[in-house]
């Protein structure tokens, strides 16, 4: 879909292979690497990434920090920490929204034009997929409607289920069938 000259794409695949300016990592507070997409990014980037991460002093939930991409095709990695799902009444929606916003703000600061996101918090952190997907798409859409150097956002879905969910919701949200 296009918002003037902006593009939001949904693809199924491995985020470590994306040839964009920045990929987003669904990290944990320590920024010391972990399982899931975090582990895949550290393996693909090489050990220099962990060395840089260790200099950053961790990252608060809902915040984001940027490093170089080292052996990745992407020049930058933006590490964000999504909320752990604890039933939905513990600020999870707001914290997940903040993750997307902080990543996009950092991308803007670094003059990044193409950025790829994984489905933050929907793996080990247990955030319900549909609810997380609505938040992801809504926040990206509203950011791209502003004056920004970001031209392309790619949602990289690892599973078929996640891909289907993004495909369905993106159409509904961008056509206004779902009001957000
Ligand atoms: P979190 O702890 O934030 O839930 P996870 O890494 O467990 O992070 O999962 C977040 C999402 O990333 C899940 O939808 C998972 O399927 C997906 N994922 C795992 N590996 C990759 C990868 N290599 N590329 C893109 N997405 C991935």
Short mmCIF file of N, CA and C and ligand atoms in Angstrom, two decimals:
data_model
loop_
_atom_site.label_atom_id
_atom_site.label_comp_id
_atom_site.label_asym_id
_atom_site.label_seq_id
_atom_site.Cartn_x
_atom_site.Cartn_y
_atom_site.Cartn_z
N UNK A 1 0.82 -1.20 0.00
CA UNK A 1 0.00 0.00 0.00
C UNK A 1 0.86 1.25 0.00
N UNK A 2 0.30 2.36 -0.48
CA UNK A 2 1.08 3.60 -0.56
C UNK A 2 0.42 4.74 0.19
N UNK A 3 1.17 5.38 1.03
CA UNK A 3 0.73 6.63 1.64
C UNK A 3 1.58 7.67 0.93
N UNK A 4 1.04 8.29 -0.08
CA UNK A 4 1.82 9.16 -0.98
C UNK A 4 3.02 8.37 -1.48
N UNK A 5 4.23 8.79 -1.13
CA UNK A 5 5.41 8.07 -1.63
C UNK A 5 5.95 7.06 -0.63
N UNK A 6 5.12 6.67 0.35
CA UNK A 6 5.56 5.72 1.39
C UNK A 6 5.01 4.34 1.10
N UNK A 7 5.71 3.33 1.57
CA UNK A 7 5.29 1.96 1.27
C UNK A 7 5.34 1.10 2.53
N UNK A 8 4.28 0.33 2.77
CA UNK A 8 4.28 -0.66 3.86
C UNK A 8 4.08 -2.02 3.21
N UNK A 9 5.04 -2.92 3.46
CA UNK A 9 4.98 -4.25 2.85
C UNK A 9 4.92 -5.33 3.93
N UNK A 10 4.30 -6.45 3.59
CA UNK A 10 4.30 -7.62 4.47
C UNK A 10 4.96 -8.75 3.70
N UNK A 11 5.99 -9.35 4.27
CA UNK A 11 6.64 -10.49 3.63
C UNK A 11 6.77 -11.61 4.65
N UNK A 12 6.90 -12.83 4.13
CA UNK A 12 7.19 -13.94 5.04
C UNK A 12 8.65 -14.29 4.84
N UNK A 13 9.39 -14.43 5.95
CA UNK A 13 10.81 -14.77 5.81
C UNK A 13 11.59 -14.53 7.07
N UNK A 14 12.91 -14.45 6.86
CA UNK A 14 13.87 -14.30 7.96
C UNK A 14 14.39 -12.87 7.93
N UNK A 15 14.22 -12.16 9.01
CA UNK A 15 14.58 -10.73 9.01
C UNK A 15 16.09 -10.51 8.82
N UNK A 16 16.89 -11.49 9.19
CA UNK A 16 18.35 -11.32 9.07
C UNK A 16 18.79 -11.22 7.60
N UNK A 17 17.93 -11.65 6.68
CA UNK A 17 18.29 -11.64 5.25
C UNK A 17 17.84 -10.37 4.54
N UNK A 18 17.18 -9.48 5.26
CA UNK A 18 16.59 -8.31 4.59
C UNK A 18 17.65 -7.25 4.25
N UNK A 19 17.68 -6.88 2.99
CA UNK A 19 18.64 -5.88 2.54
C UNK A 19 18.09 -4.47 2.66
N UNK A 20 17.76 -4.09 3.89
CA UNK A 20 17.21 -2.75 4.15
C UNK A 20 18.27 -1.94 4.91
N UNK A 21 17.98 -0.71 5.24
CA UNK A 21 18.96 0.10 5.99
C UNK A 21 19.04 -0.36 7.44
N UNK A 22 17.89 -0.71 8.03
CA UNK A 22 17.88 -1.12 9.44
C UNK A 22 16.89 -2.26 9.64
N UNK A 23 17.29 -3.22 10.47
CA UNK A 23 16.32 -4.22 10.92
C UNK A 23 16.11 -4.01 12.41
N UNK A 24 14.92 -4.33 12.87
CA UNK A 24 14.60 -4.19 14.29
C UNK A 24 14.74 -5.55 14.95
N UNK A 25 15.34 -5.53 16.14
CA UNK A 25 15.50 -6.74 16.93
C UNK A 25 14.53 -6.70 18.11
N UNK A 26 13.77 -7.78 18.31
CA UNK A 26 12.94 -7.92 19.51
C UNK A 26 13.84 -8.49 20.60
N UNK A 27 14.51 -7.58 21.31
CA UNK A 27 15.54 -7.97 22.28
C UNK A 27 14.95 -8.10 23.69
N UNK A 28 15.81 -8.31 24.67
CA UNK A 28 15.37 -8.28 26.07
C UNK A 28 16.12 -7.16 26.80
N UNK A 29 15.75 -6.90 28.05
CA UNK A 29 16.29 -5.73 28.76
C UNK A 29 17.82 -5.72 28.86
N UNK A 30 18.43 -6.87 28.87
CA UNK A 30 19.89 -6.93 29.04
C UNK A 30 20.64 -6.59 27.76
N UNK A 31 19.99 -6.73 26.63
CA UNK A 31 20.63 -6.60 25.31
C UNK A 31 21.80 -7.56 25.14
N UNK A 32 21.77 -8.67 25.85
CA UNK A 32 22.88 -9.62 25.75
C UNK A 32 22.57 -10.80 24.84
N UNK A 33 21.57 -10.64 24.01
CA UNK A 33 21.20 -11.73 23.11
C UNK A 33 20.21 -12.66 23.79
N UNK A 34 19.57 -13.50 23.00
CA UNK A 34 18.59 -14.42 23.58
C UNK A 34 18.14 -15.41 22.53
N UNK A 35 16.92 -15.88 22.69
CA UNK A 35 16.39 -16.87 21.74
C UNK A 35 15.61 -16.15 20.65
N UNK A 36 14.91 -16.90 19.82
CA UNK A 36 14.03 -16.33 18.81
C UNK A 36 14.76 -15.43 17.83
N UNK A 37 14.12 -14.34 17.48
CA UNK A 37 14.68 -13.45 16.47
C UNK A 37 15.98 -12.80 16.97
N UNK A 38 16.06 -12.56 18.25
CA UNK A 38 17.27 -11.99 18.88
C UNK A 38 18.48 -12.90 18.62
N UNK A 39 18.32 -14.18 18.87
CA UNK A 39 19.40 -15.15 18.65
C UNK A 39 19.79 -15.20 17.17
N UNK A 40 18.79 -15.19 16.31
CA UNK A 40 19.06 -15.27 14.86
C UNK A 40 19.85 -14.04 14.41
N UNK A 41 19.49 -12.86 14.93
CA UNK A 41 20.19 -11.63 14.53
C UNK A 41 21.63 -11.65 15.04
N UNK A 42 21.83 -12.06 16.28
CA UNK A 42 23.20 -12.11 16.81
C UNK A 42 24.05 -13.13 16.05
N UNK A 43 23.49 -14.27 15.72
CA UNK A 43 24.25 -15.28 14.96
C UNK A 43 24.65 -14.74 13.59
N UNK A 44 23.72 -14.08 12.94
CA UNK A 44 23.99 -13.60 11.58
C UNK A 44 24.93 -12.38 11.58
N UNK A 45 24.84 -11.56 12.62
CA UNK A 45 25.65 -10.33 12.65
C UNK A 45 27.08 -10.62 13.08
N UNK A 46 27.26 -11.65 13.91
CA UNK A 46 28.60 -11.99 14.42
C UNK A 46 28.84 -11.39 15.80
N UNK A 47 29.95 -11.78 16.42
CA UNK A 47 30.17 -11.45 17.84
C UNK A 47 30.43 -9.97 18.11
N UNK A 48 30.79 -9.22 17.06
CA UNK A 48 30.99 -7.77 17.26
C UNK A 48 29.69 -7.10 17.71
N UNK A 49 28.57 -7.65 17.28
CA UNK A 49 27.29 -7.06 17.68
C UNK A 49 27.11 -7.16 19.19
N UNK A 50 27.39 -8.32 19.74
CA UNK A 50 27.24 -8.49 21.19
C UNK A 50 28.18 -7.52 21.92
N UNK A 51 29.40 -7.37 21.43
CA UNK A 51 30.36 -6.45 22.07
C UNK A 51 29.79 -5.04 22.13
N UNK A 52 29.21 -4.59 21.03
CA UNK A 52 28.63 -3.23 21.04
C UNK A 52 27.42 -3.17 21.96
N UNK A 53 26.59 -4.21 21.92
CA UNK A 53 25.40 -4.22 22.79
C UNK A 53 25.78 -4.11 24.27
N UNK A 54 26.88 -4.75 24.62
CA UNK A 54 27.29 -4.74 26.03
C UNK A 54 27.74 -3.36 26.51
N UNK A 55 28.01 -2.46 25.59
CA UNK A 55 28.40 -1.10 25.99
C UNK A 55 27.19 -0.19 26.21
N UNK A 56 25.99 -0.69 25.94
CA UNK A 56 24.82 0.20 25.91
C UNK A 56 24.06 0.30 27.23
N UNK A 57 24.40 -0.54 28.19
CA UNK A 57 23.75 -0.45 29.50
C UNK A 57 22.30 -0.94 29.49
N UNK A 58 21.99 -1.89 28.64
CA UNK A 58 20.63 -2.45 28.60
C UNK A 58 19.64 -1.51 27.94
N UNK A 59 18.39 -1.89 27.99
CA UNK A 59 17.34 -1.09 27.33
C UNK A 59 16.03 -1.30 28.10
N UNK A 60 15.35 -0.22 28.38
CA UNK A 60 14.07 -0.32 29.10
C UNK A 60 12.99 -0.88 28.17
N UNK A 61 12.00 -1.51 28.75
CA UNK A 61 10.86 -1.98 27.97
C UNK A 61 10.16 -0.78 27.33
N UNK A 62 9.89 -0.89 26.03
CA UNK A 62 9.24 0.22 25.32
C UNK A 62 10.23 1.21 24.71
N UNK A 63 11.51 1.04 25.02
CA UNK A 63 12.53 1.93 24.47
C UNK A 63 13.30 1.20 23.36
N UNK A 64 14.24 1.89 22.71
CA UNK A 64 15.02 1.28 21.64
C UNK A 64 16.43 1.88 21.61
N UNK A 65 17.39 1.07 21.16
CA UNK A 65 18.77 1.53 21.01
C UNK A 65 19.32 1.02 19.69
N UNK A 66 20.25 1.76 19.12
CA UNK A 66 20.75 1.40 17.78
C UNK A 66 22.21 0.97 17.82
N UNK A 67 22.54 -0.03 17.00
CA UNK A 67 23.93 -0.46 16.82
C UNK A 67 24.17 -0.63 15.32
N UNK A 68 25.41 -0.90 15.00
CA UNK A 68 25.74 -1.24 13.61
C UNK A 68 25.24 -2.65 13.32
N UNK A 69 25.21 -3.00 12.04
CA UNK A 69 24.70 -4.32 11.63
C UNK A 69 25.78 -5.37 11.41
N UNK A 70 27.05 -4.93 11.41
CA UNK A 70 28.19 -5.86 11.24
C UNK A 70 27.99 -6.78 10.03
N UNK A 71 27.93 -8.10 10.20
CA UNK A 71 27.87 -9.01 9.04
C UNK A 71 26.49 -9.11 8.38
N UNK A 72 25.54 -8.38 8.90
CA UNK A 72 24.19 -8.43 8.30
C UNK A 72 24.17 -7.60 7.01
N UNK A 73 23.25 -7.90 6.11
CA UNK A 73 23.07 -7.01 4.96
C UNK A 73 22.62 -5.61 5.40
N UNK A 74 21.88 -5.52 6.49
CA UNK A 74 21.40 -4.22 6.99
C UNK A 74 22.55 -3.46 7.65
N UNK A 75 22.58 -2.15 7.43
CA UNK A 75 23.65 -1.33 8.02
C UNK A 75 23.47 -1.16 9.53
N UNK A 76 22.21 -1.13 9.97
CA UNK A 76 21.91 -0.86 11.37
C UNK A 76 20.99 -1.92 11.97
N UNK A 77 21.11 -2.11 13.30
CA UNK A 77 20.11 -2.90 14.03
C UNK A 77 19.52 -2.00 15.11
N UNK A 78 18.21 -1.90 15.13
CA UNK A 78 17.55 -1.14 16.20
C UNK A 78 16.96 -2.16 17.16
N UNK A 79 17.48 -2.14 18.39
CA UNK A 79 17.08 -3.13 19.39
C UNK A 79 15.97 -2.51 20.24
N UNK A 80 14.85 -3.19 20.31
CA UNK A 80 13.77 -2.69 21.15
C UNK A 80 13.32 -3.82 22.06
N UNK A 81 12.72 -3.44 23.19
CA UNK A 81 12.29 -4.46 24.15
C UNK A 81 10.78 -4.36 24.31
N UNK A 82 10.09 -5.36 23.80
CA UNK A 82 8.65 -5.41 23.90
C UNK A 82 8.21 -5.86 25.28
N UNK A 83 6.94 -5.59 25.62
CA UNK A 83 6.42 -6.04 26.92
C UNK A 83 6.15 -7.54 26.92
N UNK A 84 6.33 -8.14 28.09
CA UNK A 84 5.89 -9.51 28.31
C UNK A 84 4.38 -9.43 28.55
N UNK A 85 3.60 -10.28 27.89
CA UNK A 85 2.15 -10.28 28.07
C UNK A 85 1.79 -10.77 29.46
N UNK A 86 1.07 -9.91 30.23
CA UNK A 86 0.64 -10.31 31.57
C UNK A 86 -0.86 -10.09 31.72
N UNK A 87 -1.62 -10.44 30.68
CA UNK A 87 -3.07 -10.38 30.75
C UNK A 87 -3.68 -9.18 30.06
N UNK A 88 -2.91 -8.16 29.76
CA UNK A 88 -3.41 -7.04 28.98
C UNK A 88 -3.75 -5.80 29.78
N UNK A 89 -3.72 -5.88 31.11
CA UNK A 89 -4.05 -4.71 31.93
C UNK A 89 -2.82 -4.13 32.63
N UNK A 90 -1.67 -4.42 32.08
CA UNK A 90 -0.44 -3.93 32.70
C UNK A 90 0.36 -3.04 31.76
N UNK A 91 -0.36 -2.28 30.97
CA UNK A 91 0.29 -1.32 30.08
C UNK A 91 0.91 -1.95 28.84
N UNK A 92 0.54 -3.19 28.55
CA UNK A 92 1.18 -3.89 27.42
C UNK A 92 0.95 -3.17 26.09
N UNK A 93 -0.29 -2.71 25.84
CA UNK A 93 -0.59 -2.06 24.55
C UNK A 93 0.26 -0.80 24.38
N UNK A 94 0.32 0.01 25.43
CA UNK A 94 1.06 1.27 25.35
C UNK A 94 2.55 1.00 25.16
N UNK A 95 3.06 0.01 25.88
CA UNK A 95 4.50 -0.29 25.77
C UNK A 95 4.84 -0.81 24.37
N UNK A 96 3.97 -1.62 23.81
CA UNK A 96 4.25 -2.12 22.46
C UNK A 96 4.18 -0.97 21.44
N UNK A 97 3.21 -0.09 21.61
CA UNK A 97 3.12 1.10 20.75
C UNK A 97 4.41 1.91 20.83
N UNK A 98 4.88 2.10 22.06
CA UNK A 98 6.12 2.86 22.26
C UNK A 98 7.30 2.22 21.56
N UNK A 99 7.38 0.89 21.55
CA UNK A 99 8.47 0.18 20.86
C UNK A 99 8.52 0.61 19.40
N UNK A 100 7.37 0.52 18.73
CA UNK A 100 7.34 0.88 17.30
C UNK A 100 7.70 2.35 17.12
N UNK A 101 7.15 3.21 17.99
CA UNK A 101 7.41 4.64 17.85
C UNK A 101 8.88 4.97 18.06
N UNK A 102 9.48 4.41 19.11
CA UNK A 102 10.89 4.70 19.41
C UNK A 102 11.81 4.21 18.29
N UNK A 103 11.48 3.04 17.72
CA UNK A 103 12.28 2.52 16.60
C UNK A 103 12.20 3.47 15.42
N UNK A 104 11.00 3.96 15.13
CA UNK A 104 10.83 4.85 13.98
C UNK A 104 11.50 6.20 14.25
N UNK A 105 11.44 6.66 15.50
CA UNK A 105 12.12 7.92 15.85
C UNK A 105 13.64 7.78 15.67
N UNK A 106 14.18 6.66 16.10
CA UNK A 106 15.62 6.44 15.93
C UNK A 106 15.97 6.35 14.44
N UNK A 107 15.13 5.68 13.69
CA UNK A 107 15.36 5.56 12.24
C UNK A 107 15.38 6.95 11.61
N UNK A 108 14.46 7.78 12.04
CA UNK A 108 14.39 9.16 11.55
C UNK A 108 15.68 9.91 11.89
N UNK A 109 16.12 9.76 13.15
CA UNK A 109 17.34 10.43 13.61
C UNK A 109 18.55 10.00 12.76
N UNK A 110 18.59 8.76 12.35
CA UNK A 110 19.73 8.24 11.58
C UNK A 110 19.48 8.32 10.07
N UNK A 111 18.44 9.03 9.68
CA UNK A 111 18.16 9.25 8.25
C UNK A 111 18.00 7.93 7.47
N UNK A 112 17.35 6.99 8.14
CA UNK A 112 17.14 5.68 7.55
C UNK A 112 15.89 5.72 6.67
N UNK A 113 15.98 5.15 5.47
CA UNK A 113 14.77 5.20 4.64
C UNK A 113 14.03 3.87 4.56
N UNK A 114 14.73 2.75 4.76
CA UNK A 114 14.05 1.44 4.68
C UNK A 114 14.30 0.66 5.95
N UNK A 115 13.23 0.21 6.59
CA UNK A 115 13.35 -0.47 7.89
C UNK A 115 12.44 -1.70 7.92
N UNK A 116 12.93 -2.77 8.53
CA UNK A 116 12.13 -4.01 8.64
C UNK A 116 11.89 -4.35 10.11
N UNK A 117 10.65 -4.71 10.41
CA UNK A 117 10.25 -5.07 11.78
C UNK A 117 9.86 -6.55 11.86
N UNK A 118 10.23 -7.23 12.95
CA UNK A 118 9.63 -8.54 13.24
C UNK A 118 8.35 -8.29 14.04
N UNK A 119 7.61 -9.34 14.34
CA UNK A 119 6.38 -9.19 15.13
C UNK A 119 6.77 -9.18 16.62
N UNK A 120 7.13 -7.97 17.07
CA UNK A 120 7.67 -7.78 18.43
C UNK A 120 6.69 -8.33 19.49
N UNK A 121 7.24 -9.04 20.47
CA UNK A 121 6.50 -9.58 21.64
C UNK A 121 5.58 -10.76 21.35
N UNK A 122 5.46 -11.17 20.08
CA UNK A 122 4.46 -12.21 19.80
C UNK A 122 5.02 -13.64 19.88
N UNK A 123 6.30 -13.76 20.22
CA UNK A 123 6.88 -15.10 20.37
C UNK A 123 6.94 -15.46 21.84
N UNK A 124 8.13 -15.52 22.39
CA UNK A 124 8.33 -15.92 23.79
C UNK A 124 7.57 -15.00 24.76
N UNK A 125 7.39 -13.73 24.39
CA UNK A 125 6.73 -12.78 25.30
C UNK A 125 5.21 -12.89 25.29
N UNK A 126 4.65 -13.70 24.42
CA UNK A 126 3.25 -14.12 24.54
C UNK A 126 2.16 -13.12 24.22
N UNK A 127 2.49 -11.99 23.57
CA UNK A 127 1.46 -10.99 23.23
C UNK A 127 0.54 -11.60 22.17
N UNK A 128 -0.79 -11.52 22.35
CA UNK A 128 -1.69 -12.09 21.35
C UNK A 128 -1.43 -11.49 19.96
N UNK A 129 -1.33 -12.37 18.97
CA UNK A 129 -0.86 -11.98 17.64
C UNK A 129 -1.71 -10.88 17.00
N UNK A 130 -3.04 -11.07 17.03
CA UNK A 130 -3.88 -10.10 16.33
C UNK A 130 -3.82 -8.72 16.98
N UNK A 131 -3.84 -8.72 18.29
CA UNK A 131 -3.78 -7.45 19.03
C UNK A 131 -2.44 -6.74 18.77
N UNK A 132 -1.35 -7.51 18.75
CA UNK A 132 -0.02 -6.93 18.50
C UNK A 132 0.08 -6.42 17.06
N UNK A 133 -0.51 -7.15 16.15
CA UNK A 133 -0.43 -6.77 14.73
C UNK A 133 -1.17 -5.46 14.48
N UNK A 134 -2.33 -5.31 15.12
CA UNK A 134 -3.09 -4.05 14.97
C UNK A 134 -2.25 -2.88 15.47
N UNK A 135 -1.60 -3.07 16.59
CA UNK A 135 -0.77 -2.00 17.16
C UNK A 135 0.38 -1.67 16.21
N UNK A 136 1.03 -2.70 15.70
CA UNK A 136 2.19 -2.50 14.81
C UNK A 136 1.78 -1.70 13.58
N UNK A 137 0.73 -2.13 12.92
CA UNK A 137 0.31 -1.47 11.67
C UNK A 137 -0.17 -0.04 11.94
N UNK A 138 -0.96 0.12 12.99
CA UNK A 138 -1.51 1.45 13.31
C UNK A 138 -0.40 2.45 13.61
N UNK A 139 0.57 2.03 14.39
CA UNK A 139 1.64 2.96 14.77
C UNK A 139 2.51 3.32 13.57
N UNK A 140 2.82 2.32 12.74
CA UNK A 140 3.63 2.59 11.55
C UNK A 140 2.88 3.52 10.61
N UNK A 141 1.60 3.25 10.40
CA UNK A 141 0.79 4.09 9.51
C UNK A 141 0.80 5.53 10.00
N UNK A 142 0.56 5.73 11.29
CA UNK A 142 0.45 7.11 11.76
C UNK A 142 1.81 7.81 11.70
N UNK A 143 2.90 7.06 11.88
CA UNK A 143 4.23 7.68 11.75
C UNK A 143 4.52 8.09 10.30
N UNK A 144 4.15 7.23 9.38
CA UNK A 144 4.42 7.52 7.95
C UNK A 144 3.56 8.65 7.41
N UNK A 145 2.47 8.94 8.10
CA UNK A 145 1.62 10.04 7.67
C UNK A 145 2.24 11.40 8.01
N UNK A 146 3.26 11.36 8.90
CA UNK A 146 3.93 12.62 9.26
C UNK A 146 5.06 12.88 8.26
N UNK A 147 5.74 13.99 8.46
CA UNK A 147 6.86 14.34 7.60
C UNK A 147 8.07 13.51 8.06
N UNK A 148 8.44 12.51 7.28
CA UNK A 148 9.54 11.64 7.70
C UNK A 148 10.37 11.20 6.49
N UNK A 149 11.65 10.89 6.77
CA UNK A 149 12.52 10.38 5.69
C UNK A 149 12.32 8.89 5.47
N UNK A 150 11.51 8.24 6.31
CA UNK A 150 11.29 6.80 6.15
C UNK A 150 10.35 6.58 4.97
N UNK A 151 10.83 5.79 4.01
CA UNK A 151 10.05 5.58 2.77
C UNK A 151 9.41 4.22 2.72
N UNK A 152 10.06 3.25 3.36
CA UNK A 152 9.54 1.88 3.26
C UNK A 152 9.66 1.15 4.60
N UNK A 153 8.55 0.55 5.01
CA UNK A 153 8.55 -0.29 6.22
C UNK A 153 8.12 -1.69 5.80
N UNK A 154 8.93 -2.67 6.17
CA UNK A 154 8.61 -4.07 5.83
C UNK A 154 8.31 -4.82 7.12
N UNK A 155 7.15 -5.44 7.20
CA UNK A 155 6.85 -6.34 8.31
C UNK A 155 7.28 -7.73 7.87
N UNK A 156 8.27 -8.28 8.57
CA UNK A 156 8.79 -9.60 8.21
C UNK A 156 8.18 -10.64 9.15
N UNK A 157 7.35 -11.50 8.58
CA UNK A 157 6.65 -12.52 9.36
C UNK A 157 7.37 -13.85 9.21
N UNK A 158 7.64 -14.45 10.34
CA UNK A 158 8.39 -15.71 10.31
C UNK A 158 7.44 -16.87 10.04
N UNK A 159 6.29 -16.85 10.67
CA UNK A 159 5.36 -17.97 10.52
C UNK A 159 4.26 -17.64 9.52
N UNK A 160 3.67 -18.69 8.99
CA UNK A 160 2.54 -18.53 8.09
C UNK A 160 1.38 -17.84 8.81
N UNK A 161 1.17 -18.21 10.06
CA UNK A 161 0.07 -17.64 10.85
C UNK A 161 0.23 -16.12 10.99
N UNK A 162 1.44 -15.72 11.27
CA UNK A 162 1.71 -14.31 11.44
C UNK A 162 1.55 -13.57 10.10
N UNK A 163 2.03 -14.18 9.05
CA UNK A 163 1.90 -13.59 7.71
C UNK A 163 0.42 -13.39 7.35
N UNK A 164 -0.38 -14.41 7.58
CA UNK A 164 -1.82 -14.31 7.27
C UNK A 164 -2.48 -13.21 8.08
N UNK A 165 -2.12 -13.13 9.34
CA UNK A 165 -2.70 -12.12 10.23
C UNK A 165 -2.35 -10.71 9.74
N UNK A 166 -1.09 -10.47 9.41
CA UNK A 166 -0.67 -9.15 8.91
C UNK A 166 -1.39 -8.82 7.59
N UNK A 167 -1.45 -9.80 6.69
CA UNK A 167 -2.08 -9.55 5.39
C UNK A 167 -3.53 -9.12 5.56
N UNK A 168 -4.25 -9.85 6.40
CA UNK A 168 -5.67 -9.53 6.60
C UNK A 168 -5.85 -8.16 7.23
N UNK A 169 -5.08 -7.91 8.30
CA UNK A 169 -5.28 -6.66 9.04
C UNK A 169 -4.79 -5.44 8.27
N UNK A 170 -3.73 -5.60 7.52
CA UNK A 170 -3.20 -4.43 6.82
C UNK A 170 -4.24 -3.90 5.83
N UNK A 171 -4.90 -4.80 5.14
CA UNK A 171 -5.93 -4.35 4.19
C UNK A 171 -7.03 -3.61 4.94
N UNK A 172 -7.51 -4.21 6.02
CA UNK A 172 -8.63 -3.61 6.76
C UNK A 172 -8.27 -2.27 7.39
N UNK A 173 -7.08 -2.16 7.92
CA UNK A 173 -6.69 -0.92 8.59
C UNK A 173 -6.42 0.18 7.57
N UNK A 174 -5.73 -0.17 6.49
CA UNK A 174 -5.36 0.87 5.53
C UNK A 174 -6.54 1.33 4.68
N UNK A 175 -7.54 0.48 4.54
CA UNK A 175 -8.73 0.92 3.80
C UNK A 175 -9.75 1.59 4.73
N UNK A 176 -9.46 1.57 6.01
CA UNK A 176 -10.36 2.21 6.97
C UNK A 176 -11.50 1.31 7.41
N UNK A 177 -11.50 0.04 6.98
CA UNK A 177 -12.56 -0.89 7.39
C UNK A 177 -12.49 -1.11 8.92
N UNK A 178 -11.27 -1.13 9.43
CA UNK A 178 -11.10 -1.15 10.90
C UNK A 178 -10.63 0.24 11.30
N UNK A 179 -11.38 0.87 12.19
CA UNK A 179 -10.99 2.20 12.68
C UNK A 179 -10.05 2.00 13.86
N UNK A 180 -8.93 2.72 13.85
CA UNK A 180 -7.97 2.52 14.92
C UNK A 180 -7.83 3.77 15.77
P1 LIG B 1 9.60 -11.79 21.82
O1 LIG B 1 10.43 -12.22 23.01
O2 LIG B 1 9.58 -10.28 21.65
O3 LIG B 1 8.26 -12.41 21.82
P2 LIG B 1 10.57 -13.70 19.81
O4 LIG B 1 11.88 -13.68 19.09
O5 LIG B 1 10.29 -14.86 20.71
O6 LIG B 1 10.47 -12.29 20.57
O7 LIG B 1 9.39 -13.62 18.76
C1 LIG B 1 9.02 -12.44 18.09
C2 LIG B 1 8.57 -12.80 16.68
O8 LIG B 1 9.73 -13.01 15.86
C3 LIG B 1 7.76 -14.10 16.59
O9 LIG B 1 6.65 -13.85 15.74
C4 LIG B 1 8.73 -15.08 15.94
O10 LIG B 1 8.06 -16.06 15.16
C5 LIG B 1 9.52 -14.15 15.06
N1 LIG B 1 10.85 -14.62 14.59
C6 LIG B 1 11.66 -15.57 15.10
N2 LIG B 1 12.77 -15.68 14.36
C7 LIG B 1 12.66 -14.77 13.34
C8 LIG B 1 13.48 -14.39 12.22
N3 LIG B 1 14.65 -14.96 12.00
N4 LIG B 1 13.01 -13.41 11.39
C9 LIG B 1 11.83 -12.81 11.61
N5 LIG B 1 11.02 -13.10 12.64
C10 LIG B 1 11.44 -14.07 13.50
#
